[in-house]
XYZ file of C-alpha atoms in Angstrom:
347
model
C 19.922 13.463 3.910
C 16.944 15.706 4.540
C 14.012 13.328 4.731
C 11.397 15.708 6.036
C 11.235 18.988 4.103
C 8.281 20.980 5.355
C 6.548 24.242 4.676
C 6.859 25.285 8.303
C 10.005 23.486 9.324
C 7.993 21.268 11.653
C 7.402 17.560 11.765
C 3.946 16.113 12.250
C 4.921 12.529 11.491
C 6.305 10.132 14.057
C 9.485 8.439 12.876
C 9.390 4.828 13.934
C 12.433 3.157 12.411
C 15.889 4.221 13.452
C 18.224 1.293 12.719
C 19.961 0.555 9.431
C 21.846 -2.469 8.252
C 25.444 -1.917 7.210
C 28.074 -4.377 6.036
C 30.862 -3.034 8.217
C 33.439 -5.339 6.640
C 33.175 -3.621 3.271
C 31.898 -0.167 4.062
C 33.708 2.593 5.902
C 31.597 4.542 8.383
C 31.868 8.165 7.344
C 31.647 11.091 9.726
C 28.714 13.429 9.202
C 30.285 16.841 8.737
C 26.933 18.613 9.144
C 25.837 17.791 12.682
C 23.735 20.921 12.915
C 21.271 21.347 15.722
C 18.431 21.694 13.226
C 19.004 18.281 11.684
C 19.372 16.734 15.105
C 16.117 18.277 16.219
C 14.298 16.653 13.314
C 15.378 13.126 14.212
C 16.008 13.205 17.942
C 12.839 15.040 18.851
C 10.428 12.597 17.233
C 9.701 9.343 19.000
C 6.932 6.859 19.401
C 4.259 7.795 21.865
C 2.581 5.082 23.891
C -0.728 5.836 22.203
C 0.698 4.907 18.798
C 2.406 1.666 19.782
C -0.414 0.480 22.056
C -2.842 -0.985 19.542
C -6.608 -1.274 19.710
C -7.786 -4.825 20.427
C -11.033 -6.009 18.831
C -12.423 -9.280 17.474
C -9.343 -11.100 18.747
C -7.081 -8.969 16.519
C -5.139 -5.723 16.912
C -5.739 -2.520 14.934
C -3.904 0.775 14.596
C -4.425 3.265 17.428
C -3.224 6.394 15.616
C -6.387 7.847 14.025
C -8.188 4.753 15.328
C -10.983 3.428 13.136
C -9.948 5.099 9.891
C -8.486 1.846 8.521
C -10.568 -1.281 9.032
C -8.010 -4.055 8.692
C -5.772 -5.519 11.445
C -2.058 -4.905 11.961
C -1.070 -7.955 14.029
C 1.634 -10.485 13.054
C -0.901 -12.693 11.287
C -1.804 -9.829 8.963
C 1.723 -8.481 8.486
C 2.939 -11.944 7.484
C 0.081 -12.123 4.981
C 1.032 -8.689 3.634
C 4.641 -9.772 3.146
C 3.447 -12.839 1.223
C 1.084 -10.621 -0.778
C 4.044 -8.420 -1.709
C 5.917 -11.424 -3.102
C 2.854 -12.455 -5.109
C 2.545 -8.955 -6.568
C 6.214 -8.825 -7.469
C 6.098 -12.226 -9.168
C 2.950 -11.210 -11.053
C 4.818 -8.131 -12.307
C 7.776 -10.316 -13.305
C 10.104 -8.974 -10.641
C 9.258 -5.319 -11.038
C 8.368 -2.910 -8.255
C 7.306 -0.098 -10.591
C 6.404 0.684 -14.192
C 7.177 4.412 -14.260
C 9.976 4.988 -16.799
C 13.021 5.458 -14.642
C 15.954 3.131 -14.074
C 19.246 2.817 -12.269
C 20.758 5.053 -14.941
C 17.954 7.581 -14.487
C 16.954 7.055 -10.846
C 14.438 8.895 -8.698
C 16.167 10.818 -5.924
C 13.251 11.362 -3.530
C 10.558 8.686 -3.200
C 7.378 8.549 -1.081
C 5.498 5.293 -0.419
C 2.030 6.034 0.993
C 0.439 3.278 3.064
C 3.735 1.414 3.208
C 2.412 -1.409 5.399
C 5.291 -3.653 6.408
C 7.664 -1.484 4.373
C 8.945 -4.270 2.135
C 8.435 -2.288 -1.080
C 10.259 0.745 0.355
C 13.138 -1.427 1.561
C 13.466 -3.069 -1.855
C 13.499 0.350 -3.499
C 16.140 1.532 -1.051
C 18.330 -1.388 -2.083
C 17.724 -0.829 -5.800
C 18.367 2.918 -5.597
C 20.975 3.417 -2.847
C 21.412 7.110 -3.673
C 17.690 7.830 -3.333
C 15.895 8.990 -0.203
C 12.934 6.686 0.468
C 10.125 7.626 2.870
C 7.365 5.196 3.808
C 4.315 6.352 5.762
C 1.593 4.381 7.496
C -0.820 4.513 10.426
C 0.914 1.556 12.098
C 4.593 1.194 13.109
C 4.873 -2.399 11.915
C 8.064 -2.088 9.858
C 11.353 -3.866 10.659
C 14.119 -2.202 12.644
C 16.855 -3.082 10.180
C 16.472 -1.139 6.944
C 18.784 0.366 4.327
C 20.431 3.621 5.438
C 18.468 5.615 2.872
C 15.027 4.450 4.070
C 12.915 6.037 6.813
C 9.412 5.217 8.036
C 6.970 7.601 9.698
C 3.562 7.285 11.320
C 1.358 9.641 9.330
C -2.239 9.995 8.241
C -1.990 10.688 4.523
C -5.600 11.876 4.429
C -4.533 14.996 6.336
C -2.485 17.876 4.955
C 0.973 16.688 3.959
C 3.986 18.087 5.806
C 6.277 17.981 2.789
C 7.221 20.960 0.661
C 5.620 21.328 -2.777
C 7.578 20.120 -5.802
C 9.754 17.839 -3.681
C 9.393 14.200 -4.745
C 10.483 12.475 -7.946
C 8.204 9.477 -7.452
C 5.159 8.730 -5.278
C 3.738 5.223 -4.965
C 0.626 3.496 -3.598
C -0.317 -0.178 -3.695
C -3.421 -2.198 -2.732
C -4.933 0.563 -0.595
C -8.387 -1.099 -0.414
C -10.469 1.795 0.843
C -7.917 3.772 2.844
C -9.383 7.175 1.988
C -12.696 8.954 1.684
C -11.621 10.578 -1.562
C -8.440 9.248 -3.117
C -8.592 11.755 -5.950
C -8.414 14.831 -3.702
C -6.544 13.351 -0.750
C -3.841 11.472 -2.654
C -3.797 12.096 -6.413
C -4.134 15.885 -6.168
C -1.659 16.143 -3.302
C 0.793 13.916 -5.114
C 0.558 16.258 -8.096
C 1.271 19.241 -5.846
C 4.225 17.622 -4.075
C 5.916 16.052 -7.090
C 8.633 17.924 -8.903
C 7.806 18.852 -12.490
C 8.587 15.691 -14.422
C 7.944 13.485 -11.375
C 5.753 10.380 -11.466
C 2.796 9.050 -9.490
C 2.138 5.307 -9.721
C -0.894 3.547 -8.224
C -1.110 -0.240 -8.164
C -4.596 -1.264 -7.079
C -6.271 -4.623 -6.559
C -9.909 -4.918 -7.614
C -11.461 -7.310 -5.088
C -14.459 -8.104 -7.308
C -13.650 -11.407 -9.049
C -14.324 -11.665 -12.774
C -14.399 -14.526 -15.251
C -13.904 -14.804 -19.013
C -15.597 -18.124 -19.767
C -18.920 -17.993 -17.916
C -17.894 -20.498 -15.255
C -18.550 -18.001 -12.444
C -22.240 -17.557 -11.638
C -23.830 -14.653 -9.823
C -24.212 -16.699 -6.639
C -20.480 -17.482 -6.426
C -19.670 -16.960 -2.750
C -16.426 -15.061 -3.321
C -18.267 -12.636 -5.603
C -21.023 -12.164 -3.024
C -18.392 -11.522 -0.349
C -16.641 -8.899 -2.473
C -19.946 -7.127 -3.125
C -20.741 -7.146 0.603
C -17.294 -5.711 1.324
C -17.777 -3.004 -1.289
C -21.190 -2.079 0.146
C -19.825 -1.942 3.705
C -16.848 0.114 2.589
C -19.124 2.656 0.927
C -21.242 2.780 4.102
C -18.006 3.569 5.947
C -17.379 6.396 3.449
C -14.462 4.505 1.956
C -14.415 3.410 -1.688
C -12.991 -0.100 -1.898
C -13.150 -0.718 -5.654
C -11.280 2.097 -7.406
C -9.171 0.456 -10.108
C -11.347 1.615 -13.000
C -11.246 5.228 -11.761
C -7.551 5.857 -11.168
C -6.479 6.624 -14.746
C -9.274 9.178 -15.098
C -8.390 10.789 -11.756
C -4.767 11.265 -12.802
C -5.808 12.835 -16.096
C -8.369 15.127 -14.447
C -5.832 16.384 -11.902
C -3.369 17.267 -14.666
C -0.960 14.362 -15.071
C 0.260 13.673 -18.598
C 1.667 10.576 -20.300
C -0.784 8.556 -18.205
C -0.474 4.834 -18.840
C -2.407 1.840 -17.527
C -1.925 -1.893 -17.619
C -4.346 -4.432 -16.144
C -2.929 -7.701 -14.846
C -4.965 -10.828 -14.124
C -4.402 -12.714 -10.862
C -6.165 -16.109 -10.848
C -7.999 -17.337 -7.768
C -6.741 -20.903 -7.420
C -4.727 -23.244 -9.611
C -7.023 -23.495 -12.620
C -4.771 -21.671 -15.122
C -2.862 -23.780 -17.666
C 0.218 -21.555 -17.787
C 2.555 -22.769 -15.016
C 3.421 -19.270 -13.783
C -0.220 -18.220 -13.469
C -1.168 -21.578 -11.942
C 1.505 -21.069 -9.280
C 0.457 -17.471 -8.640
C -3.194 -18.471 -8.437
C -2.460 -21.074 -5.794
C -0.390 -18.594 -3.788
C -3.161 -15.997 -4.014
C -5.805 -18.564 -3.086
C -3.882 -19.414 0.075
C -3.083 -15.788 0.901
C -6.595 -14.443 0.445
C -8.374 -17.360 2.104
C -6.071 -17.024 5.096
C -6.727 -13.291 5.330
C -10.502 -13.307 4.837
C -11.372 -13.070 8.523
C -9.101 -10.102 9.195
C -10.227 -8.306 6.065
C -13.916 -8.916 6.710
C -14.800 -8.678 10.386
C -14.140 -4.989 10.976
C -16.039 -3.731 7.941
C -18.885 -6.235 7.855
C -19.575 -5.968 11.590
C -19.345 -2.187 11.869
C -20.936 -1.274 8.550
C -22.454 -4.432 7.077
C -24.941 -5.166 9.837
C -23.530 -8.609 10.652
C -22.448 -10.114 13.938
C -18.911 -11.422 14.101
C -20.360 -14.932 14.314
C -22.378 -14.376 11.125
C -19.287 -13.111 9.350
C -17.256 -16.178 10.274
C -20.049 -18.570 9.272
C -20.402 -16.866 5.883
C -16.643 -17.032 5.319
C -16.729 -20.835 5.417
C -18.663 -20.809 2.151
C -16.436 -18.095 0.708
C -13.304 -20.134 1.376
C -14.867 -23.251 -0.093
C -15.786 -21.371 -3.260
C -12.185 -20.287 -3.750
C -11.107 -23.929 -4.006
C -13.667 -24.836 -6.672
C -11.503 -25.422 -9.750
C -14.560 -25.469 -11.983
C -14.844 -21.705 -11.447
C -12.191 -19.818 -13.396
C -12.255 -16.566 -11.466
C -9.519 -13.968 -11.288
C -8.991 -10.497 -9.876
C -7.675 -7.497 -11.761
C -4.628 -5.474 -10.755
C -4.756 -1.951 -12.188
C -1.341 -0.317 -12.536
C -1.534 3.358 -13.490
C 1.289 5.869 -13.743
C 1.436 9.480 -14.880
C 3.878 12.379 -15.051
C 3.572 15.886 -13.673
C 4.173 18.213 -16.642
C 7.360 20.217 -16.873
C 7.009 23.907 -16.147
C 4.279 23.486 -13.500
C 5.064 24.482 -9.925
């Protein structure tokens, strides 16, 4: 499998997962008949540098060291465990689906790119679902597991820089819950995805809107979770990162040139106030996940760009957490899922 096609034959990304899991009792290990020096150079020459695996330590947490400061959330075990739980919440909310783009096991994508892969759980699931596909996950932090399907690779890359992949290469490109990763998602991600997708390929963006909303008037303007989300949005904009982008993604895809653009908006309750058992359960899971992650999500942005001391941030978060457990407030957050196709006949 050629995981790293490039315009110049080079490799700017650091590969950071090398192991695969194999059931040796039921699967014969085949000999690679193409052990060319070029393919060996691609994989054997890239390794983790100390600067990438030695994380920045601040506020009692660790942060990525590759392109330090460009992503404001931690990467320590506390956060990666939260991200894995968040993945399960998202999958349950989407009724077991990982994607909405119209492909299937009978019509599978062959080359898949997951940008901002985080702990890599989505990419690993996709590798299991589509064993003949080549799955690449990229992130600023090497926090993925060592044991992955044989068709999955992870690389340390900064997706805001020029991509190393050849144009018209991928069948499917995916992002999820990016929360202010980029200065300009339209030009840095949507446009580049268009350029690097094959004609007929799909881009899908699944984005959480952190601003809570309410349908019955039970959430007032002084609701602490709402105030927190506004503060986070203001600090993110001061950092030249747009946190709340869900309402913009569909328009960006259409403006870049994608066709057959579709959008669905899912509602994720904050807490167990919903009557429907599934949504009640999801709301309680999300309440626990978000309240447990508030400190890590908040301190970097609100201290660096919100003008608050770390002590002020933590004091304010006490009220935010308490507000999330007020069952008289029927707040929820929106998940925007947008997918679009690169037209046929466009190179």
